[in-house]
PDB file of C-alpha atoms in Angstrom:
ATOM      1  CA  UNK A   1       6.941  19.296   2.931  1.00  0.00           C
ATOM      2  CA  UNK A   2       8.178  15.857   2.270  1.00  0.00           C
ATOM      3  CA  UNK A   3       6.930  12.348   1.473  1.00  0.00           C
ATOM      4  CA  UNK A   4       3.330  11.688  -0.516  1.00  0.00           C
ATOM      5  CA  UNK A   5       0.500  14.229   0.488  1.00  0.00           C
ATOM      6  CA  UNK A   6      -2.989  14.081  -0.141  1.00  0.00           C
ATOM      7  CA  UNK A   7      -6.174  16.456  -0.548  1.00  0.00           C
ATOM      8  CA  UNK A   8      -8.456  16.631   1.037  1.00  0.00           C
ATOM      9  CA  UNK A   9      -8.000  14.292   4.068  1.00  0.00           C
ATOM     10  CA  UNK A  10     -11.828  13.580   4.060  1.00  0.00           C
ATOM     11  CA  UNK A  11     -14.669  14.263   1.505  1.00  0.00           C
ATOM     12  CA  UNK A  12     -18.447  13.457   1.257  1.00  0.00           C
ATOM     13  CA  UNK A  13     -20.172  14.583  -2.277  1.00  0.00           C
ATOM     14  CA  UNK A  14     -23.515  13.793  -3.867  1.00  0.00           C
ATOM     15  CA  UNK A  15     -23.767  11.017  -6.281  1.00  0.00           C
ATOM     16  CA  UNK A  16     -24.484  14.122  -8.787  1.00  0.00           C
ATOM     17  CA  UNK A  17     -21.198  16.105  -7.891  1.00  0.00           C
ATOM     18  CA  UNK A  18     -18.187  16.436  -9.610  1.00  0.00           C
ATOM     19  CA  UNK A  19     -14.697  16.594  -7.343  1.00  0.00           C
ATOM     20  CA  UNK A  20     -11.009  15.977  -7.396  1.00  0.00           C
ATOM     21  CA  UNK A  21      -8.350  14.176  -5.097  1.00  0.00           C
ATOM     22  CA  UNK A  22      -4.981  15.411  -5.347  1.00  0.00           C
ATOM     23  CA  UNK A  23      -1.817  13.517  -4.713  1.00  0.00           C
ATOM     24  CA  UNK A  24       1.560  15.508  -4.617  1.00  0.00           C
ATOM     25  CA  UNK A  25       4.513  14.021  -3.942  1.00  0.00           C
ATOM     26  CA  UNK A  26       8.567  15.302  -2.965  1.00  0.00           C
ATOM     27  CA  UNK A  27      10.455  12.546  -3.167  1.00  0.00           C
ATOM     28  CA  UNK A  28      11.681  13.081  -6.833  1.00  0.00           C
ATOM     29  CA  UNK A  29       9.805   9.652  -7.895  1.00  0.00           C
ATOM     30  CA  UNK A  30       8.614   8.929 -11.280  1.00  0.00           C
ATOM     31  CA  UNK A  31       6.255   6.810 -10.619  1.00  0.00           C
ATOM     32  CA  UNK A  32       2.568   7.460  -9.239  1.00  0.00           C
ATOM     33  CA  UNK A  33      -0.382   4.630  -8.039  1.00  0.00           C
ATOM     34  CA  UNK A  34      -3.912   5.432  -6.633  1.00  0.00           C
ATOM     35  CA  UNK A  35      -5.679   2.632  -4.879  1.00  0.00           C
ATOM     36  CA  UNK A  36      -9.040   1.962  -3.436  1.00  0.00           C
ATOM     37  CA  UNK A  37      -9.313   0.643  -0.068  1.00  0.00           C
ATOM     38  CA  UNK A  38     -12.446  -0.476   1.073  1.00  0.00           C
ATOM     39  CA  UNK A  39     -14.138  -2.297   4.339  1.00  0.00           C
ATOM     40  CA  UNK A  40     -12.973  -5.880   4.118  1.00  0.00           C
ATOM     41  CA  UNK A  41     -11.460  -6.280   0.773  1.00  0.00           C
ATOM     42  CA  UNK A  42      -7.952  -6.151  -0.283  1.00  0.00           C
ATOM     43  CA  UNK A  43      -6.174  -3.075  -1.693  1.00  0.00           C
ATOM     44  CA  UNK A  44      -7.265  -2.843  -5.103  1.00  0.00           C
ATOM     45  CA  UNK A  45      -4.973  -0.892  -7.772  1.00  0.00           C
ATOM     46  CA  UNK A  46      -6.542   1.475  -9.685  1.00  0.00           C
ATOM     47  CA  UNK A  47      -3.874   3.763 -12.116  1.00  0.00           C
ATOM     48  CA  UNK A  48      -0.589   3.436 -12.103  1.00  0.00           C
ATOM     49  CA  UNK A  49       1.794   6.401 -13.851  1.00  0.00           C
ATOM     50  CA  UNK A  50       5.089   6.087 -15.021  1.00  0.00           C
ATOM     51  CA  UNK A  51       7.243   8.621 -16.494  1.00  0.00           C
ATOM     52  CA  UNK A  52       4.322  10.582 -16.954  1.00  0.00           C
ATOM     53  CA  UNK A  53       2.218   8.078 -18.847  1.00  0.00           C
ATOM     54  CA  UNK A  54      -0.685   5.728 -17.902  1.00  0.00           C
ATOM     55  CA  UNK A  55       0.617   2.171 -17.729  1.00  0.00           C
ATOM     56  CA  UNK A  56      -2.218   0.239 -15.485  1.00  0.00           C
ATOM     57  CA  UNK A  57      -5.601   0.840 -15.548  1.00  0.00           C
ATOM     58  CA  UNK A  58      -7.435  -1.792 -13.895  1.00  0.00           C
ATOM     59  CA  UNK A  59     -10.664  -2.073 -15.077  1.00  0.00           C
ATOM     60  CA  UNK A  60     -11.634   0.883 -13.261  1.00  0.00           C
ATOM     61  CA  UNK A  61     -14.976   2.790 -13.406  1.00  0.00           C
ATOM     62  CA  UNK A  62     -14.982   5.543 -16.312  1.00  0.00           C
ATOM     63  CA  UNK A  63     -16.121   7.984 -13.817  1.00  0.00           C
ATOM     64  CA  UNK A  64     -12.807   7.888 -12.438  1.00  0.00           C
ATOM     65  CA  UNK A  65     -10.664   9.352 -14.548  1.00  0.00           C
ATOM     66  CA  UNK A  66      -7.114  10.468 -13.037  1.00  0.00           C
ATOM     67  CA  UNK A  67      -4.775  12.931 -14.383  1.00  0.00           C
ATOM     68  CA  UNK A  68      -1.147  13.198 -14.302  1.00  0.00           C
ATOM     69  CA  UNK A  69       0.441  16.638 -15.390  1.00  0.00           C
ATOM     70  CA  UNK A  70       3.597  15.801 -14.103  1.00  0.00           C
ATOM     71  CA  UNK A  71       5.742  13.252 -11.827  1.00  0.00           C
ATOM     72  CA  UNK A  72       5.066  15.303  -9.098  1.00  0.00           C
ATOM     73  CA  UNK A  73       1.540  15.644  -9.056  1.00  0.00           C
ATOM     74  CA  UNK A  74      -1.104  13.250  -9.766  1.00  0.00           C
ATOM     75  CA  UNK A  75      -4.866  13.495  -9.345  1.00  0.00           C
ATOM     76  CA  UNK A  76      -8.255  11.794  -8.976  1.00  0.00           C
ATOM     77  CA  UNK A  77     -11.510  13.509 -10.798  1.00  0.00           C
ATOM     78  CA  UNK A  78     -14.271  11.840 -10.063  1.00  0.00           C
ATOM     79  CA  UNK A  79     -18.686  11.930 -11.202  1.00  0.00           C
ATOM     80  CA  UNK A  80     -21.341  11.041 -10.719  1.00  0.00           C
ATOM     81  CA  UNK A  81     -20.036   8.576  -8.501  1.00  0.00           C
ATOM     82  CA  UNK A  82     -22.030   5.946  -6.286  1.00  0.00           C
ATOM     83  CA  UNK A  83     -22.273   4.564  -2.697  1.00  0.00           C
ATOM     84  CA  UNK A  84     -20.559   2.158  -3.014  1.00  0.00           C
ATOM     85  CA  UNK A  85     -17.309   3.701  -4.289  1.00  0.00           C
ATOM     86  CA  UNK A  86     -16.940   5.190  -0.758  1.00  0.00           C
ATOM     87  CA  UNK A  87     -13.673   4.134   0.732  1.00  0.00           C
ATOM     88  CA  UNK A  88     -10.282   5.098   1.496  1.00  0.00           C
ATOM     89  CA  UNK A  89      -8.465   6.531  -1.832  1.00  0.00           C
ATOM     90  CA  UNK A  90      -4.797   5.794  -1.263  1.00  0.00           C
ATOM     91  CA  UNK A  91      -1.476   7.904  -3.411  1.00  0.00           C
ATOM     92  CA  UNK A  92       1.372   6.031  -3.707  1.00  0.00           C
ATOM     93  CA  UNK A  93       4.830   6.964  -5.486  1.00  0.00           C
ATOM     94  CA  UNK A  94       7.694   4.795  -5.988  1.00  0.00           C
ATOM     95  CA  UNK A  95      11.370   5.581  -7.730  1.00  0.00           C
ATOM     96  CA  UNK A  96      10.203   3.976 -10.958  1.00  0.00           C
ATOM     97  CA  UNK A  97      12.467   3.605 -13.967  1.00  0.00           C
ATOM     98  CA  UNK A  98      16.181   5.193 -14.344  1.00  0.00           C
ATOM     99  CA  UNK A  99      16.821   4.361 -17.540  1.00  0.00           C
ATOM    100  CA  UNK A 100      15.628   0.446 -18.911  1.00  0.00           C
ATOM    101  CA  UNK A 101      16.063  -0.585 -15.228  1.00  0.00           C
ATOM    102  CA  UNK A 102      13.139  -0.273 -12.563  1.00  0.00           C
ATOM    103  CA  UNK A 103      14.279   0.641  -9.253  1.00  0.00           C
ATOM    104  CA  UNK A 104      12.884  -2.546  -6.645  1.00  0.00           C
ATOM    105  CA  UNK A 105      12.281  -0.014  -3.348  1.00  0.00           C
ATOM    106  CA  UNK A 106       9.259   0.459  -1.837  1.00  0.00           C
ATOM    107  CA  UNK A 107       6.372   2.692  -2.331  1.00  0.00           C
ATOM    108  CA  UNK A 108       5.073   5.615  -0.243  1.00  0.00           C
ATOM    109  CA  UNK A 109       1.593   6.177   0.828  1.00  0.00           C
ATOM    110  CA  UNK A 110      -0.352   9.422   1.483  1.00  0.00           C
ATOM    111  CA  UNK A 111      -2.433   9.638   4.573  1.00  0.00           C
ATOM    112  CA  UNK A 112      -5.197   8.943   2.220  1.00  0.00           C
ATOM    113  CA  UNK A 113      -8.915  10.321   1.057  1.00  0.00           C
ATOM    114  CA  UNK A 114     -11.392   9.228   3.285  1.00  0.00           C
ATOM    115  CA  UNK A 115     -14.833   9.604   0.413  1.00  0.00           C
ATOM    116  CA  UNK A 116     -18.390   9.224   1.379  1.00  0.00           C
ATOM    117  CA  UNK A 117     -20.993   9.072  -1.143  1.00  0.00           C
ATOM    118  CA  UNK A 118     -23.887  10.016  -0.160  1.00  0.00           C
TER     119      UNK A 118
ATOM    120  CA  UNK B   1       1.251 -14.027 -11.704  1.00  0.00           C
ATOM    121  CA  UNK B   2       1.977 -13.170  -8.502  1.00  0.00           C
ATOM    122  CA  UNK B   3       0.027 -13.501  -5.374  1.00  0.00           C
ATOM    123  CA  UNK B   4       0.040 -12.872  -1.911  1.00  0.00           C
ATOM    124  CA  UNK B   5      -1.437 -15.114   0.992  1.00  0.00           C
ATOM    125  CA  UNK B   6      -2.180 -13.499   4.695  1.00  0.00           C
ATOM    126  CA  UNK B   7      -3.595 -16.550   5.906  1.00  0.00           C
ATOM    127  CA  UNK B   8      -4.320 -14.974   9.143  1.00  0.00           C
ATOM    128  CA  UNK B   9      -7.551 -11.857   9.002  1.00  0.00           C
ATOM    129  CA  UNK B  10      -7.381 -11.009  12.726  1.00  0.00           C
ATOM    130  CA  UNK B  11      -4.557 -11.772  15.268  1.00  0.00           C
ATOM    131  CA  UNK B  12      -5.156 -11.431  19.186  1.00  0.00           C
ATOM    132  CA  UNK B  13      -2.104 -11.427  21.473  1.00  0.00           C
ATOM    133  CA  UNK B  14      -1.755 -10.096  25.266  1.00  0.00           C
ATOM    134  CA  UNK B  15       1.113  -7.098  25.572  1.00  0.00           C
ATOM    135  CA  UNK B  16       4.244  -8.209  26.276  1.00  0.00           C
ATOM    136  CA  UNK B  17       3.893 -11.309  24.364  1.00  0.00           C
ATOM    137  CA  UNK B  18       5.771 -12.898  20.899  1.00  0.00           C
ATOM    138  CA  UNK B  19       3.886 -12.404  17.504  1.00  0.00           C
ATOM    139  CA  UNK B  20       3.902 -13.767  14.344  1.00  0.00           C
ATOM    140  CA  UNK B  21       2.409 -12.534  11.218  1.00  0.00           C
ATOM    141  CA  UNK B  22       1.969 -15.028   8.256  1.00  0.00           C
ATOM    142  CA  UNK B  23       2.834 -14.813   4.818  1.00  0.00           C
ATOM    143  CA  UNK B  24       3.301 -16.344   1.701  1.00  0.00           C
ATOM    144  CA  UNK B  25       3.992 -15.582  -1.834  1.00  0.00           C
ATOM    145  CA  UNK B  26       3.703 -17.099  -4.940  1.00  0.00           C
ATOM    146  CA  UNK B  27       5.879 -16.104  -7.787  1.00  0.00           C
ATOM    147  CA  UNK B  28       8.243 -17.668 -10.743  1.00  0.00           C
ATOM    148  CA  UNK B  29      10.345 -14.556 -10.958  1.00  0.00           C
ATOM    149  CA  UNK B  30      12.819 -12.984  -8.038  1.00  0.00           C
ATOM    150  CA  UNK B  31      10.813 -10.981  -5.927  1.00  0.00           C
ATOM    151  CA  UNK B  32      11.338  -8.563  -3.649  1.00  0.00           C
ATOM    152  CA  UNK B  33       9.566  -8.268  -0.034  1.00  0.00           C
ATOM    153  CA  UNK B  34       7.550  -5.726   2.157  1.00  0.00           C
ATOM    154  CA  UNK B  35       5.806  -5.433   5.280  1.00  0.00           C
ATOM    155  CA  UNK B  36       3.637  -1.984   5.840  1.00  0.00           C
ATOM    156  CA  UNK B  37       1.974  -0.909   8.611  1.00  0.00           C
ATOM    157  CA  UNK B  38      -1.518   1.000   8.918  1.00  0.00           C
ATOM    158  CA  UNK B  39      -2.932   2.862  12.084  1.00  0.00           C
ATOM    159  CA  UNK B  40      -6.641   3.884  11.799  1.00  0.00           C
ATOM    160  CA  UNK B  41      -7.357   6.279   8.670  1.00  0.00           C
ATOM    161  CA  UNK B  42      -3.790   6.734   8.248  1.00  0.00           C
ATOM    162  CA  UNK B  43      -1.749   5.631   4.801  1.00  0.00           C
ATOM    163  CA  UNK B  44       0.185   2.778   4.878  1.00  0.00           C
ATOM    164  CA  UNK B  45       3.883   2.842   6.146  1.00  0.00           C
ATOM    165  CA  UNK B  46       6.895   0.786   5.422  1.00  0.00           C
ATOM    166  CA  UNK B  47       7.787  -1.285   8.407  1.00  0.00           C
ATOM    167  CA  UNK B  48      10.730  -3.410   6.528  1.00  0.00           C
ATOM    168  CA  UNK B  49      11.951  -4.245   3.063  1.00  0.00           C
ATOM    169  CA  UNK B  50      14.381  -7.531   1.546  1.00  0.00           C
ATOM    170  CA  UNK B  51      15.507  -6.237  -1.733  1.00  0.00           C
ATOM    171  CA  UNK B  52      18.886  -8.617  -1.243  1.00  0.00           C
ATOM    172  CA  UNK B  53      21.294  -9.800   0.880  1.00  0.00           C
ATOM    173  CA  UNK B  54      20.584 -10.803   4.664  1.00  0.00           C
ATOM    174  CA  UNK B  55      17.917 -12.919   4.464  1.00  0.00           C
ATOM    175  CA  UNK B  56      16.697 -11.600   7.987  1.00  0.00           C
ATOM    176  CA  UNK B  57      15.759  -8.150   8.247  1.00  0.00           C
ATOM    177  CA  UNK B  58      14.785  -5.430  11.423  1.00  0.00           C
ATOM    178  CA  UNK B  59      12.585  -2.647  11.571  1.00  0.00           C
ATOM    179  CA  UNK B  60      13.810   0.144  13.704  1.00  0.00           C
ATOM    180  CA  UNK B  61      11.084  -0.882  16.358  1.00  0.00           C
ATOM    181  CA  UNK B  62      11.658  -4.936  17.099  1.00  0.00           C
ATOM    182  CA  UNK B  63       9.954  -6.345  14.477  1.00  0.00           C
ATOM    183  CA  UNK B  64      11.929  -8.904  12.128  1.00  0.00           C
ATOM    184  CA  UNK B  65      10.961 -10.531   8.840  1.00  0.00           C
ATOM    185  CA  UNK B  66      13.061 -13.560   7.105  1.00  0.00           C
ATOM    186  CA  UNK B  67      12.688 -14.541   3.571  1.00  0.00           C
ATOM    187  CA  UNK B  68      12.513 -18.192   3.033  1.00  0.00           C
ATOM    188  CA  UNK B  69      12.987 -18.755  -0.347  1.00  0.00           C
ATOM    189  CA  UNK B  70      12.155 -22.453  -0.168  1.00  0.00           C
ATOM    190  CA  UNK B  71       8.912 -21.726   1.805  1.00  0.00           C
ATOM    191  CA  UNK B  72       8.374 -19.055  -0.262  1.00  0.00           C
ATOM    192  CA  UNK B  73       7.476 -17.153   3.035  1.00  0.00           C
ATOM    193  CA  UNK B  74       8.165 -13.398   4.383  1.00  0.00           C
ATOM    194  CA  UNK B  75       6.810 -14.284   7.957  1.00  0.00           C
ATOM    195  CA  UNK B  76       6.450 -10.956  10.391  1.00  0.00           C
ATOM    196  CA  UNK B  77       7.695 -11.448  13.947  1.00  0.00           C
ATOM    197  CA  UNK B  78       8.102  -9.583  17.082  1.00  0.00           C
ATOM    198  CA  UNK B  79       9.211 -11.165  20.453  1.00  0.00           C
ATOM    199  CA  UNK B  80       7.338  -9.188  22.643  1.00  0.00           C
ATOM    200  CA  UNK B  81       4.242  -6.421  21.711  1.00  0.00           C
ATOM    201  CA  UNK B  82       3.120  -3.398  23.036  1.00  0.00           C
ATOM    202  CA  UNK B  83      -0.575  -1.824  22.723  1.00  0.00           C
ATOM    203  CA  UNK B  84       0.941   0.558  20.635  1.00  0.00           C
ATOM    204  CA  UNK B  85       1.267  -1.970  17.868  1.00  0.00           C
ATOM    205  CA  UNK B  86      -2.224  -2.706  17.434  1.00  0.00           C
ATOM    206  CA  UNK B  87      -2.592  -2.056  13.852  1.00  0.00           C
ATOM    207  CA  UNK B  88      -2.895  -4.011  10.543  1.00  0.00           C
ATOM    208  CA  UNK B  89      -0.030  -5.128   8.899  1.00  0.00           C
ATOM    209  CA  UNK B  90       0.342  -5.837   4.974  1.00  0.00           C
ATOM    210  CA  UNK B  91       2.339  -8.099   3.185  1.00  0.00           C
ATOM    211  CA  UNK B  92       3.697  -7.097  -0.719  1.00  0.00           C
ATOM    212  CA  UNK B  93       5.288  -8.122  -3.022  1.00  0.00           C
ATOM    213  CA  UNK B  94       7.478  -6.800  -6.342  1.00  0.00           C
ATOM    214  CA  UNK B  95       8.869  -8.659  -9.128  1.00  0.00           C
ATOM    215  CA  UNK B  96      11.056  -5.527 -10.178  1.00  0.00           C
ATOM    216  CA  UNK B  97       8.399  -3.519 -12.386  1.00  0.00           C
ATOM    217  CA  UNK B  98       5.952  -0.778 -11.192  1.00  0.00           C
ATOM    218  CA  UNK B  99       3.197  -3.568  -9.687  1.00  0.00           C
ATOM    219  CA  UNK B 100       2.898  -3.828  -5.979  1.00  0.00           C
ATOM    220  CA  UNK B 101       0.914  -6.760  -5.029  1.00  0.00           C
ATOM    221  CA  UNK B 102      -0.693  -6.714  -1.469  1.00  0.00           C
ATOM    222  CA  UNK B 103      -1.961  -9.380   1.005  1.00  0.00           C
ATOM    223  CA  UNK B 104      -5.619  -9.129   2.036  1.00  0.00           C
ATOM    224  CA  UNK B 105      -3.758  -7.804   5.624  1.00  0.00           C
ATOM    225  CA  UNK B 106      -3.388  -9.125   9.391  1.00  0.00           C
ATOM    226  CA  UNK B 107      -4.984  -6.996  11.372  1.00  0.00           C
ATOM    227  CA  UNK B 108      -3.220  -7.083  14.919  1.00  0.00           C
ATOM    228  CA  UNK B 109      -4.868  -6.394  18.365  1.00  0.00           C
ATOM    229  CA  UNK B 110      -3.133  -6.029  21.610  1.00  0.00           C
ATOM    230  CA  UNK B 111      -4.566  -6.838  25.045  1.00  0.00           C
ATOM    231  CA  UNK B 112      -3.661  -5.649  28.037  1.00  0.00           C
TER     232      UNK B 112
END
């Protein structure tokens, strides 16, 4: 497989459950973003990853809590979670840093996690 | 901080005819400039990139973007649409760290 790949493509849980997305990327990137898209709003950035370690973390909801084991893989665990954080969840990687210098091409995008809370 | 303006939510155009897709940035560093595209449920795709050089850049499918430095503009054009092209388009923006900033997106419908 290559480019940014996500699972599951769609999920509903209960406000009670506990689930994970996953994000795995092939593109030998070092850097990893989730973002929330929702219904008429812009695309809000969640986590971003580099090298490994959490470097943004936007004010987001402690039951979301993602998980990076390594550059290639990057996931989403989420409870006890609420309507309104149904949306589309949205993996991203991007070259990241070689050495001091961060490389300025773009990002790639999963298909996505289509969540329903119900 | 950097920002970026879509001014325009919702753009209707008949097939066949020229588009334009607004946008504007705001930043006090060099930037560097992206238009993505998104079909229904899908992720978003790269449609064109100005890292440097050329100030007028192609996508492999007619559309064409020109950085205007002094306008501080990355405007999205394509001379004539098909339906196929109905989609919403995002603007974004990087300053050369790890932060992609997006536009609110310009979500393009073509008649026929």
């Amino acid at each position: 497989e290559t480019g940014v790949t996500q699972t599951p493509r769609h999920l509903v849980m209960g406000m009670t459950n506990k689930k994970s997305l996953k994000c795995e990327q092939h593109l030998g990137h070092n850097a990893m973003y989730w973002y929330k898209q929702s219904a008429k709003k812009p695309l809000e950035l969640m986590f971003v990853y580099s090298l490994e370690e959490r470097v943004e973390n936007n004010s987001v909801p402690s039951r979301f809590s993602p998980e990076c084991p390594n550059s290639s893989h990057l996931f989403l665990h989420l409870h006890t979670l609420q309507p309104e954080d149904s949306a589309l969840y949205l993996c991203a990687s991007s070259q990241g840093y070689r050495g001091q210098q961060f490389m300025n091409t773009e990002a790639f995008f999963g298909q996505g996690t289509r969540l329903t809370v119900v | 901080a950097q920002s970026v303006t879509q001014l325009d939510s919702q753009v209707p155009v008949f097939e066949e005819a020229p588009v334009e897709l607004r946008c504007n940035y705001s930043s006090s560093v060099s930037v560097y400039l992206f238009w993505y595209v998104q079909y229904p449920n899908q992720g978003l795709q790269l449609l064109l990139k100005y890292l440097s050089g050329s100030t007028l850049v192609e996508s492999i499918n007619g559309f064409e973007a020109e950085f205007n430095k002094s306008q501080t503009s990355f405007h999205l054009r394509k001379p004539s649409v098909h339906i196929s092209d109905t989609a919403e388009y995002f603007c974004a923006v990087n300053s050369g760290t790890y932060k992609y900033i997006f536009g609110t997106g310009t979500r393009l419908k073509v008649l026929a």
